[in-house]
Amino acid sequence: MSTTNQELNNWIEEVKELTQPDRIHWCDGSKEEYRRIVQEMLKSKQLYELNQETHPNCYLHRSDPNDVARTEHLTYVCTSKSETAGPNNNWMSPSEGHEKVDKLFAGCMKGRTMYVIPYCMGPVESPYSRCGVELTDSPYVAINMHIMTRMGNQALKRIESEKTFVKGLHSTGDLSIENRLIMHFPEELSIKSIGSGYGGNALLGKKCHALRIASYQAKTEGWLAEHMLILGLQSPEGETHYVAAAFPSQCGKTNLAMLIPPETYKGWKVWTVGDDIAWMHLGEDGRLFAINPEAGYFGVAPGTSEKTNPNALAMLQQDAIFTNVAVTEDNQPWWEGLDEGTPKTDWQGRPFDPSQGKAAQPNSRFTVSAKHCPSYSPEAENPKGVPISAIIFGGRRPSLIPLVYETKSWEHSVLVGASVASETTAAATGKVGVLRHDPMAMKPFCGYNFAEYWQHWLSFSSKSKNLPKVFHVNWFRQDEKGEFMWPGFGENIRVLEWIIGRVKGQAEAIPTPIGYLPARGAISTNGLDVSNETMDELCKVDEQGWIGEASKVRTYLETFGTQLPQELRDEQDKIIKVTPNKCPTH
Ligand code: OXD
Ligand code: MN
């Protein structure tokens, strides 16, 4: 196969010369091709068949144990000026970046097949979608890209007519950390990633393209590329409001996007548009419209259960790829948190021995087509996207941060987004449970300087009078015994109901210096085992605590120096000046 796009042909020739693959396989995106690659991987033991009676077309992949998460310290943004990348990114000059990484790519595909994967992020017909081509020597990447993107002929056709695409070069290299680099060249619209087969490092359409490169493009072109789920909340009256929510990795985006309302919420329904990434553009009426650039879910397996996410369990019964989960006696996939089954073999293929750690790797994953999700919204295929009524920020915060509050203005919203902090999780290598600043949940994913990114967010208030309302939530508050105070999961619909109530001007709130908090009783606890005292605690403002929080946030924001937008300082000053004695409790 070849293409009429000369730039693509030339680039493939260059890469061929550099990496020296034995064969080149142009992916057409057909089911037949997917099946063929799976068969080859089964033969070479890069995939294992799971129980085909309980889980038809489900397979297991086991990664190198040193390659199970994103490696942020080896991820770079290579721009001509270091200020463009900002203090939030590791930086290298493009010439140094290319030189370093090309040395690793030299001859790395000898004996291997290079897959050419044209892909489209977003519905192929959408004006907001963007294409890319990934060249990779990993068949695991090829089959995952089949699920996660619209790829093959349909994408190539669009590339040929549009004549632009992001160039992504990937090789698993020797899988060693010493020879691993994940490099982004936003000014050239290109990515070079070597030494890892892990999703976030290797499925280049996802974090590398749809967030790091796209956020840079979005800034230049006036839109937003965000680490956000998109859901539609349908009320018993049949009205649907769309919400976009940014939480750091492993903080429950997939669970919230697929929420099933509890018994007491008869007639309510959550529609899933996306679980990880939102691209948002201003519509003619000034509303923000969002598309999900992905076509599948690369979700965290541990903790996914009948209680936390029944829709996810249902969609994982067929056609899914599992990575680094454990296996039961009868060869079904297993992970911690599942109610049924016991692990026989751990994620590394050893007989399970609890003294050696968890059965499933804490960042073990599933890859599955979005179309298998019972709550998948038909609107996810709408080329125009869905209108966003509310944006939610949140993180894992055991103390201080209330269950929910609404911001006071767009400028305040940007400050609240910029102030997001969360405990680290197993999605990236490093210690878990450490509180770190993660503005807009984009710390690992913003492809340029956060100071400019906040300025970009601020600029929307002068472009539209019809922007979504903005909220902050925290599902993770703990009491003095370390127990979660809010039940979370399906019960989070109670908070969504209040949020949409605010959008409609109906739900009651109390103004405080940090924003609008739910009035007592405004969030329904009907049928819930949560006392009024706990609700009061979850919805109060601890003045001293907030002064301390504000000072930590200020210290962080000031690391961006003179580039920090003054509006963020002003917004914070407003809170600090009025906080003592002005925070009503219920
Ligand atoms: C992800 C992540 O895989 O955020 O979505 O790490
Ligand atoms: Mn994510």
mmCIF file of C-alpha atoms and ligand atoms in Angstrom, residues 70 198 200 206-207 227 248-250 253 276 298 365 427 445, ligand 1:
data_model
loop_
_atom_site.group_PDB
_atom_site.id
_atom_site.type_symbol
_atom_site.label_atom_id
_atom_site.label_comp_id
_atom_site.label_asym_id
_atom_site.label_seq_id
_atom_site.Cartn_x
_atom_site.Cartn_y
_atom_site.Cartn_z
ATOM 1 C CA ARG A 70 3.741 6.441 32.404
ATOM 2 C CA TYR A 198 2.840 1.109 28.034
ATOM 3 C CA GLY A 200 0.251 6.320 27.838
ATOM 4 C CA LYS A 206 -3.895 9.352 23.426
ATOM 5 C CA LYS A 207 -1.769 11.395 25.846
ATOM 6 C CA HIS A 227 -7.974 15.682 30.477
ATOM 7 C CA PRO A 248 -6.139 13.255 37.678
ATOM 8 C CA SER A 249 -5.415 9.681 36.535
ATOM 9 C CA GLN A 250 -7.035 6.955 38.671
ATOM 10 C CA LYS A 253 -13.228 9.494 35.618
ATOM 11 C CA ASP A 276 -10.535 10.628 29.566
ATOM 12 C CA PHE A 298 -8.016 2.360 28.247
ATOM 13 C CA ARG A 365 -5.671 -1.957 32.321
ATOM 14 C CA ALA A 427 -0.806 5.558 36.740
ATOM 15 C CA PHE A 445 -0.201 16.376 29.835
HETATM 16 C C1 OXD B 1 -4.623 7.434 31.606
HETATM 17 C C2 OXD B 1 -3.825 8.279 32.528
HETATM 18 O O1 OXD B 1 -4.169 6.346 31.222
HETATM 19 O O2 OXD B 1 -4.284 9.396 32.827
HETATM 20 O O3 OXD B 1 -5.717 7.867 31.225
HETATM 21 O O4 OXD B 1 -2.741 7.869 32.974
#
